[in-house]
XYZ file of C-alpha atoms in Angstrom:
424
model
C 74.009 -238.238 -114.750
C 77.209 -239.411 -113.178
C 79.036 -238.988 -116.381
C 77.878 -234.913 -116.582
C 79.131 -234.800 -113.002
C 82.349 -236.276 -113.520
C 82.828 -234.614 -117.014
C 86.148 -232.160 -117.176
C 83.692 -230.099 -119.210
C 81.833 -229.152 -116.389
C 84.831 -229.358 -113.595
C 86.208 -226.434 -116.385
C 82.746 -224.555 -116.198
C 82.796 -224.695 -112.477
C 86.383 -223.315 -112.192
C 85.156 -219.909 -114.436
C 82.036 -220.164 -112.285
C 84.122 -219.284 -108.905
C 86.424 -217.139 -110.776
C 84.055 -215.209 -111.898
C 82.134 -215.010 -108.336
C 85.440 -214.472 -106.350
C 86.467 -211.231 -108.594
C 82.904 -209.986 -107.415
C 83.716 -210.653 -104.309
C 86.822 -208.696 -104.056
C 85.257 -206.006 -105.644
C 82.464 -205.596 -102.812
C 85.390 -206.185 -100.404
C 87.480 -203.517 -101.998
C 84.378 -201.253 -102.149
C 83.768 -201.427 -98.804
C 87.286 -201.165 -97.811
C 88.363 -198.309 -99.516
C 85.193 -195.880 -100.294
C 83.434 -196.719 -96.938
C 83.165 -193.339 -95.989
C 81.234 -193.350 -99.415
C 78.987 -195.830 -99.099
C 78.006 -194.904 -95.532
C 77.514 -191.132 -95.508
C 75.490 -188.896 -97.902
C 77.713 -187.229 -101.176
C 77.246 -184.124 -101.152
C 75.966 -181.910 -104.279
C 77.362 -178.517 -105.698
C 74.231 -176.978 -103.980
C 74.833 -178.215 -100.516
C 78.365 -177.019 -100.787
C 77.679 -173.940 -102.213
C 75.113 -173.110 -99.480
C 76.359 -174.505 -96.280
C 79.699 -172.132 -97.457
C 77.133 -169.550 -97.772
C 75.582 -169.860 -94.353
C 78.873 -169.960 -92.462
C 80.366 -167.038 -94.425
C 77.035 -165.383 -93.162
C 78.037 -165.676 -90.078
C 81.289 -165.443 -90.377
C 83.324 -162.884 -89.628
C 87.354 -161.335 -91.108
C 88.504 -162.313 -87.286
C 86.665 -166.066 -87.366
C 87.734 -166.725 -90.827
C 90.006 -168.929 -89.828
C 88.558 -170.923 -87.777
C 85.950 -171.383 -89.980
C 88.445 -172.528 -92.597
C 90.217 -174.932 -90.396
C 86.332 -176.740 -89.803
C 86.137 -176.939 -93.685
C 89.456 -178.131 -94.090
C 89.209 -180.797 -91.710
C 86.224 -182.351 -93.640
C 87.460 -181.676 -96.976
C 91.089 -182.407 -96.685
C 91.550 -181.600 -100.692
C 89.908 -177.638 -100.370
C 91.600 -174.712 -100.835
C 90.913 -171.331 -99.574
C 91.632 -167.673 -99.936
C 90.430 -164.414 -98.563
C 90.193 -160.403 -100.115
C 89.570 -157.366 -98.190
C 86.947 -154.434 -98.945
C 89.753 -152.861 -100.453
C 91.093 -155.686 -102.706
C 93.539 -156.713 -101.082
C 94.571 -160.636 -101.525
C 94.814 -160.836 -97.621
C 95.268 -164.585 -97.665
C 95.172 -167.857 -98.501
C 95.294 -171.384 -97.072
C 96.130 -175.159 -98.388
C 96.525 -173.309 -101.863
C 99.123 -175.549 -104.367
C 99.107 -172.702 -106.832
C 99.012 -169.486 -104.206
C 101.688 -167.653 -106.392
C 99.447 -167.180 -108.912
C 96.450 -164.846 -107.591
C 97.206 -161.422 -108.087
C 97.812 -159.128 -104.822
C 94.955 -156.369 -106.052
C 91.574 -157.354 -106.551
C 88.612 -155.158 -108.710
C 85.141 -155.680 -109.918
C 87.358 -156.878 -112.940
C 89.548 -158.993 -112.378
C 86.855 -160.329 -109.978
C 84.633 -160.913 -112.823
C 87.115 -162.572 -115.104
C 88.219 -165.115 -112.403
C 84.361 -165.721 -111.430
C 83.759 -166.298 -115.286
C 86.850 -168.298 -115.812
C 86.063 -170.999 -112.819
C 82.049 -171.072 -114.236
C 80.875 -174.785 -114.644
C 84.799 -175.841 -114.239
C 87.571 -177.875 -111.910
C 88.029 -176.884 -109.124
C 84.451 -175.984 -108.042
C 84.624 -172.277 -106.942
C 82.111 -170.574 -104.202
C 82.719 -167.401 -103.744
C 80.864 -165.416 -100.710
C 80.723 -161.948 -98.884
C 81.925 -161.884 -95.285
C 79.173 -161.715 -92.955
C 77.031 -159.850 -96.016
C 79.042 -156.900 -95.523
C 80.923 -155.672 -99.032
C 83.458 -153.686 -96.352
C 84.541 -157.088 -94.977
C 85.511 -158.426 -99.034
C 84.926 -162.224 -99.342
C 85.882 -165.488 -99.301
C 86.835 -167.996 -101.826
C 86.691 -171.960 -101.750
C 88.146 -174.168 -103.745
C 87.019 -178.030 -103.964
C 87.674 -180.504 -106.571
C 84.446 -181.946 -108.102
C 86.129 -185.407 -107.804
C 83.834 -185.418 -104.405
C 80.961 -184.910 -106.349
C 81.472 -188.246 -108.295
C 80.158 -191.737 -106.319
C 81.800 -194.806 -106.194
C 84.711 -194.186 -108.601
C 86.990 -196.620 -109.198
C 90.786 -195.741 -108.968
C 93.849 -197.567 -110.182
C 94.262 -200.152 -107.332
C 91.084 -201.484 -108.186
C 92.263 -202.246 -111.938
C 95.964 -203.201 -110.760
C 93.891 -206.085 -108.724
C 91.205 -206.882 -111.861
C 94.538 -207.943 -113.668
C 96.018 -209.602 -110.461
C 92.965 -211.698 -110.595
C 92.879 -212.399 -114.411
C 96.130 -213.376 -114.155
C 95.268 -215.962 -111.126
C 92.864 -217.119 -113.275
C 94.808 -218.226 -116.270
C 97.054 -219.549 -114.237
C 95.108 -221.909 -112.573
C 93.353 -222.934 -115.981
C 97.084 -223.288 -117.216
C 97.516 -225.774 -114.384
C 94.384 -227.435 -114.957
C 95.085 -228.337 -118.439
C 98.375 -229.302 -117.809
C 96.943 -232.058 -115.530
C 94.994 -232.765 -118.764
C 98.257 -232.906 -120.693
C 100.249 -234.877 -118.170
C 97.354 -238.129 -118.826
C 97.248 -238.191 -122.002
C 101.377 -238.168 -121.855
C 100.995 -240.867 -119.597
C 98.256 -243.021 -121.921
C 100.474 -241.954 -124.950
C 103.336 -244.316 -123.239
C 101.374 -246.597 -122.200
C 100.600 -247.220 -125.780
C 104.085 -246.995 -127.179
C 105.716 -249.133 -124.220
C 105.457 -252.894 -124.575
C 105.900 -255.393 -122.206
C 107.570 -259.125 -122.759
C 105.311 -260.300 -124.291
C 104.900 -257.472 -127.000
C 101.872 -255.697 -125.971
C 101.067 -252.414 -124.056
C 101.295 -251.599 -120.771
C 98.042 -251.292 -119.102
C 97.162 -247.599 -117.441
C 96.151 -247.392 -113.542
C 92.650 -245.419 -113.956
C 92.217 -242.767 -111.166
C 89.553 -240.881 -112.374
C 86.006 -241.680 -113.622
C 86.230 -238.424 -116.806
C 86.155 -238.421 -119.866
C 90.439 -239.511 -120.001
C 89.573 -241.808 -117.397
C 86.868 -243.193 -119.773
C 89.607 -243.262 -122.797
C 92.078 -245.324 -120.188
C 89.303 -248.407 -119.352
C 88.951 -249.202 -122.747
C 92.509 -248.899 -123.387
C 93.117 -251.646 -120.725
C 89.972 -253.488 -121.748
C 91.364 -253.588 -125.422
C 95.186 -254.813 -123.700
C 93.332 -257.489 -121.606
C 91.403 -258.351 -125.201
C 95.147 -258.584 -126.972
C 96.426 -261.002 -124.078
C 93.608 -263.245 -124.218
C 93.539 -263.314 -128.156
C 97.816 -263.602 -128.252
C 96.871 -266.429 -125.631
C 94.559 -268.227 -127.679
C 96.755 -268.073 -131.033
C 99.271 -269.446 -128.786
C 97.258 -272.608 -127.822
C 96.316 -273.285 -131.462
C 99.643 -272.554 -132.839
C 101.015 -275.525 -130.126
C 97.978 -277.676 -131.312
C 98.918 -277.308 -134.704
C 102.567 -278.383 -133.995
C 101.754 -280.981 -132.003
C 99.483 -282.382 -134.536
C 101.874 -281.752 -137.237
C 104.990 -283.896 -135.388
C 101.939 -286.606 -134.571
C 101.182 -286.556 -138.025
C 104.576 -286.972 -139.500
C 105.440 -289.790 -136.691
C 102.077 -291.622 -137.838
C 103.369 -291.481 -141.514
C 106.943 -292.093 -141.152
C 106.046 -295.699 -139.305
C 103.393 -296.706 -142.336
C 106.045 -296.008 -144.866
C 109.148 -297.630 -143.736
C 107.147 -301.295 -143.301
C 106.000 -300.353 -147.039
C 109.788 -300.076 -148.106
C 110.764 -303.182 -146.301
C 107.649 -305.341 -148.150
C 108.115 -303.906 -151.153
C 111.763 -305.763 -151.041
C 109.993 -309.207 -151.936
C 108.481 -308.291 -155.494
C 110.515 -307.803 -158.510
C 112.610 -304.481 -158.550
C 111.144 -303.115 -161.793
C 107.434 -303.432 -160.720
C 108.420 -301.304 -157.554
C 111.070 -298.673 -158.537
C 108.642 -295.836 -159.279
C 106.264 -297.095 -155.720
C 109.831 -296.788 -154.299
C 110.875 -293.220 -155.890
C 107.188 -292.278 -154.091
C 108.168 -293.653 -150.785
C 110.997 -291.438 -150.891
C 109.582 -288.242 -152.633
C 106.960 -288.619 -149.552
C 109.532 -289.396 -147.004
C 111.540 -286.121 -148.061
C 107.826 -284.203 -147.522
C 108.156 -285.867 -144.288
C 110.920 -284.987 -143.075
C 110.281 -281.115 -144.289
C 107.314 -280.800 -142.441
C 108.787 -282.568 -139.057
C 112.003 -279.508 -139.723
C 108.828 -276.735 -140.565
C 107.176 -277.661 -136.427
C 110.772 -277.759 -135.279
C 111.902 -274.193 -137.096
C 108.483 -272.574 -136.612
C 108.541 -273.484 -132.500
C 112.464 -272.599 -132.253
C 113.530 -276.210 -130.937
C 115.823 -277.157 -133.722
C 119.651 -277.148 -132.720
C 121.297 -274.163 -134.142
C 125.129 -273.888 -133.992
C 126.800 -271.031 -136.133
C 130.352 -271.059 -137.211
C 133.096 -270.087 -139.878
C 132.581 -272.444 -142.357
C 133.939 -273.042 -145.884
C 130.984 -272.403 -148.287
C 132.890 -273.333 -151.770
C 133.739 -276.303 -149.914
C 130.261 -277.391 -148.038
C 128.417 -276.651 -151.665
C 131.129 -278.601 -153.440
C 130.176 -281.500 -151.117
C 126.857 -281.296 -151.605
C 126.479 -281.191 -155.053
C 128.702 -283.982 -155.437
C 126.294 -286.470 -153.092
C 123.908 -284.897 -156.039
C 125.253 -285.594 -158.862
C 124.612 -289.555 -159.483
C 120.829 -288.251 -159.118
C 121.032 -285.583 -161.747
C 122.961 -287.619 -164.192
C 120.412 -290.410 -164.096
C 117.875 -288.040 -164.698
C 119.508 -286.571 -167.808
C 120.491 -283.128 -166.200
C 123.592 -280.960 -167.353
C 125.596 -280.078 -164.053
C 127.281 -277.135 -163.814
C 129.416 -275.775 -160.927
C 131.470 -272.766 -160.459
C 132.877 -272.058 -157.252
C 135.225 -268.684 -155.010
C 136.703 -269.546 -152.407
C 133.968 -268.104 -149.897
C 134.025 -267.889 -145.564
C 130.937 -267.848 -143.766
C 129.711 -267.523 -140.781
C 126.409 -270.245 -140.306
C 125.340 -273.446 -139.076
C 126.613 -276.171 -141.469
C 123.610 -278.471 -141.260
C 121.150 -276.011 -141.715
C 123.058 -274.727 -144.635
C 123.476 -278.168 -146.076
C 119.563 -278.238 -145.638
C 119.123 -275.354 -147.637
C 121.090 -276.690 -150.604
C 119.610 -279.568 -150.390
C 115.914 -278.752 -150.329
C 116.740 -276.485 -153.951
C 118.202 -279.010 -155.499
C 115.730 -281.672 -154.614
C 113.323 -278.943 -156.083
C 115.206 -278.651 -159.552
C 115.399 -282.419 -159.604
C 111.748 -282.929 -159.170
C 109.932 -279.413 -160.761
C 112.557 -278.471 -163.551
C 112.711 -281.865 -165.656
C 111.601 -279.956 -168.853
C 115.353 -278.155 -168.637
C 117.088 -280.599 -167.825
C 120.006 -278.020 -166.535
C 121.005 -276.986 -162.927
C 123.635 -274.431 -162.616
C 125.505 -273.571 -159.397
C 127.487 -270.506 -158.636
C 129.065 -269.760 -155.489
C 130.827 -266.503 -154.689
C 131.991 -264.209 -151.904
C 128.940 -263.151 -151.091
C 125.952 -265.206 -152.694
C 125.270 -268.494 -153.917
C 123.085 -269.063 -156.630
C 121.289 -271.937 -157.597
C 119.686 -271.505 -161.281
C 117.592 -274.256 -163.765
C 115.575 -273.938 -167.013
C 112.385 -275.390 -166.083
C 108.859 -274.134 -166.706
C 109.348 -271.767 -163.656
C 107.646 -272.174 -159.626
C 104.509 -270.267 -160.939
C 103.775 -272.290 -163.761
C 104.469 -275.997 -163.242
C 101.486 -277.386 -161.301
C 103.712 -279.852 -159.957
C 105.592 -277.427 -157.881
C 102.629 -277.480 -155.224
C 105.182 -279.448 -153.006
C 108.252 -277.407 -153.145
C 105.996 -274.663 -151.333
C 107.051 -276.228 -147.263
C 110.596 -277.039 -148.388
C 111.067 -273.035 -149.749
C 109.501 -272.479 -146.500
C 112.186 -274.125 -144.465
C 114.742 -272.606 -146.497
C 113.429 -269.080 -145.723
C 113.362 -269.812 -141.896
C 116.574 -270.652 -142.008
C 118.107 -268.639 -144.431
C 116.240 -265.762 -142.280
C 117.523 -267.304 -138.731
C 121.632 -266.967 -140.274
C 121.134 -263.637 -141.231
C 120.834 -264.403 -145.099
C 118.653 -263.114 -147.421
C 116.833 -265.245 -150.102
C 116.003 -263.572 -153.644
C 113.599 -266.040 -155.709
C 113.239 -265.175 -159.653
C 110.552 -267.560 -161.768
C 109.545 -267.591 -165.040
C 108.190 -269.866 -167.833
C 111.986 -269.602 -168.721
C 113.451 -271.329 -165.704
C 114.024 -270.582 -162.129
C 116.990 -268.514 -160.187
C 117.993 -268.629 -156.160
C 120.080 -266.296 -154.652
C 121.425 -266.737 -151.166
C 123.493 -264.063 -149.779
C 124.992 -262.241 -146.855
């Protein structure tokens, strides 16, 4: 029930509601105003006039005439009058607008045409013997029938039905534009984000059907917050666990290395090539927490890149050539703008990649130009060696970074071998 109440619907229906009662209001108001004299004394009929100009023309005479005129006029302000002799003669005529056109001589003719031409028309005619004496002639009046008609509605009335029409839509105008102005106002509210990337909530200051709309807007915000906050929580669990993890490891592994010093160094060179192959997954995964919760040192400059990469694969190469690999390297002269280590990170973690996934090839190829560097092997390709499930983090930290120094990283695999582009 409080919902119909506070429902625009109805506010709207209640709006037409008085509209419609305060035009009939001004109508009584204007009725009463302006056709008083109509609603409080009797209208008279055709009959009445005809015989109360009757009586008084009865007892009228050509001397009283005028006075008896005057009386007539006073209460019938829009009557004409006019008055012929026994002899015909047009002896007068009073309040007439069109005087000039009755003739000066008057016969049972010309009588008769007149009396036939004003039969049953505007304005009503009466026409009466003086005093019942044909020596004395007679008397005309003239009355428009507009008196006859009751309660007749004239312009001003319909100049204020369209006042008030136009007061209406107006005010509807102005009620929907209220309307309008929320949902603006909710609109932005969802467009606008705060710091921490969500919407702004609304201040509710109805209880309608926008108001309505505007709670569970800010119920679904508060919903967001707490949700964001909660991702937030496990996302710093899962670092935290992830940098315990790799600490746990790391200590494990290094007493491993320094016992595995005692036994012969055949037995333990491919325990030892583990220990470092698990070390290097280490390591990643400590760089993935640090990249992922924006704590690792990032300082950008100009650097050399035909240089850096010639440095790199050089520490590279005695690892390649005891695996059997064909090295290739073709450098330009190249200036970018990044931070060394990272970059040296990203080289590295590809390479390690070809040296450990693309055996089968047994070819790396590195190509470093203005604007890319591409790393390239023939190897059975990222999607199809199973062994590649590792190189999945260290890609990872490569696209971080890569993303984090504006580069953009382009990965191409095959069953034919696997291509790397970085570039600006």
């Amino acid at each position: 029930m409080k919902k119909i109440r506070r429902s625009l619907l109805l506010k709207y229906i209640f709006l037409f509601l008085f509209a419609i009662g305060f035009i009939q209001i001004v109508v009584m108001l204007y009725m009463l105003t302006i056709n008083v004299d109509r609603l409080f004394k009797e209208q008279p009929t055709s009959v009445d006039i005809e015989e109360r100009w009757a009586k008084d023309m009865k007892h009228a005479s050509p001397e009283t005439l005028e006075n008896v005129v005057t009386q007539w006029h006073h209460e019938y302000p829009s009557a004409s009058f006019f008055y012929v002799d026994g002899g015909g003669m047009l002896k007068k005529q009073w309040y007439r607008k069109d005087g000039d056109d009755l003739p000066k001589q008057w016969d049972a003719m010309r009588t008769t045409k007149f009396i036939k031409s004003r039969y049953d028309s505007d304005p009503f005619t009466v026409i009466q013997f003086i005093g019942d004496d044909l020596d004395n002639g007679f008397a005309v009046l003239e009355i428009d029938r507009a008196i006859f008609e009751t309660n007749k509605l004239d312009d001003r009335f319909i100049i204020i039905a369209i006042v008030l029409f136009i007061v209406f839509i107006f005010v509807s105008i102005l009620f929907f534009l209220r309307i309008l102005k929320r949902l603006v106002q909710l609109e932005n509210a969802m467009t606008v984000r705060e710091v921490d990337g969500l919407p702004i909530k609304i201040e509710v200051k109805k209880k309608d059907e926008i108001g309505a709309v505007e709670l569970a807007f800010n119920q679904m915000v508060d919903e967001l917050r707490e949700a964001k906050k909660q991702e937030r929580r496990e996302e710093q669990l899962r670092r935290e666990l992830i940098a315990n993890l790799s600490h746990d490891l790391k200590t494990p592994l290094t007493k491993m290395r320094a016992q595995l010093r005692h036994f012969d160094k055949k037995e333990t060179k491919e325990i030892d090539a583990s220990i470092d192959q698990m070390s290097a997954l280490i390591e990643n995964l400590m760089a993935y927490t640090l990249l992922t919760a924006d704590k690792m040192l990032y300082k950008p400059e100009d650097v050399r890149i035909d240089r850096l990469v010639n440095r790199i694969v050089a520490s590279w190469y005695p690892a390649f050539e005891q695996a059997g690999f064909y090295v290739e390297l073709k450098t330009t002269q190249a200036m970018w703008t990044v931070d060394a280590i990272w970059f040296e990170r990203i080289i590295d973690n590809l390479l390690q990649n070809v040296l450990r996934h693309a055996d089968k090839g047994k070819y790396v190829g590195i190509r470093v130009s203005v604007d890319a560097v591409i790393i390239q092997d023939n190897g059975e390709g990222i999607q199809t060696n199973a062994q590649t499930k590792g190189a999945g983090i260290g890609l990872s930290i490569v696209r971080l970074m890569a993303d984090k120094m504006d580069l953009q990283v382009e990965i191409a695999s095959s069953k034919e071998g696997t291509t790397v582009r970085i570039g600006k």
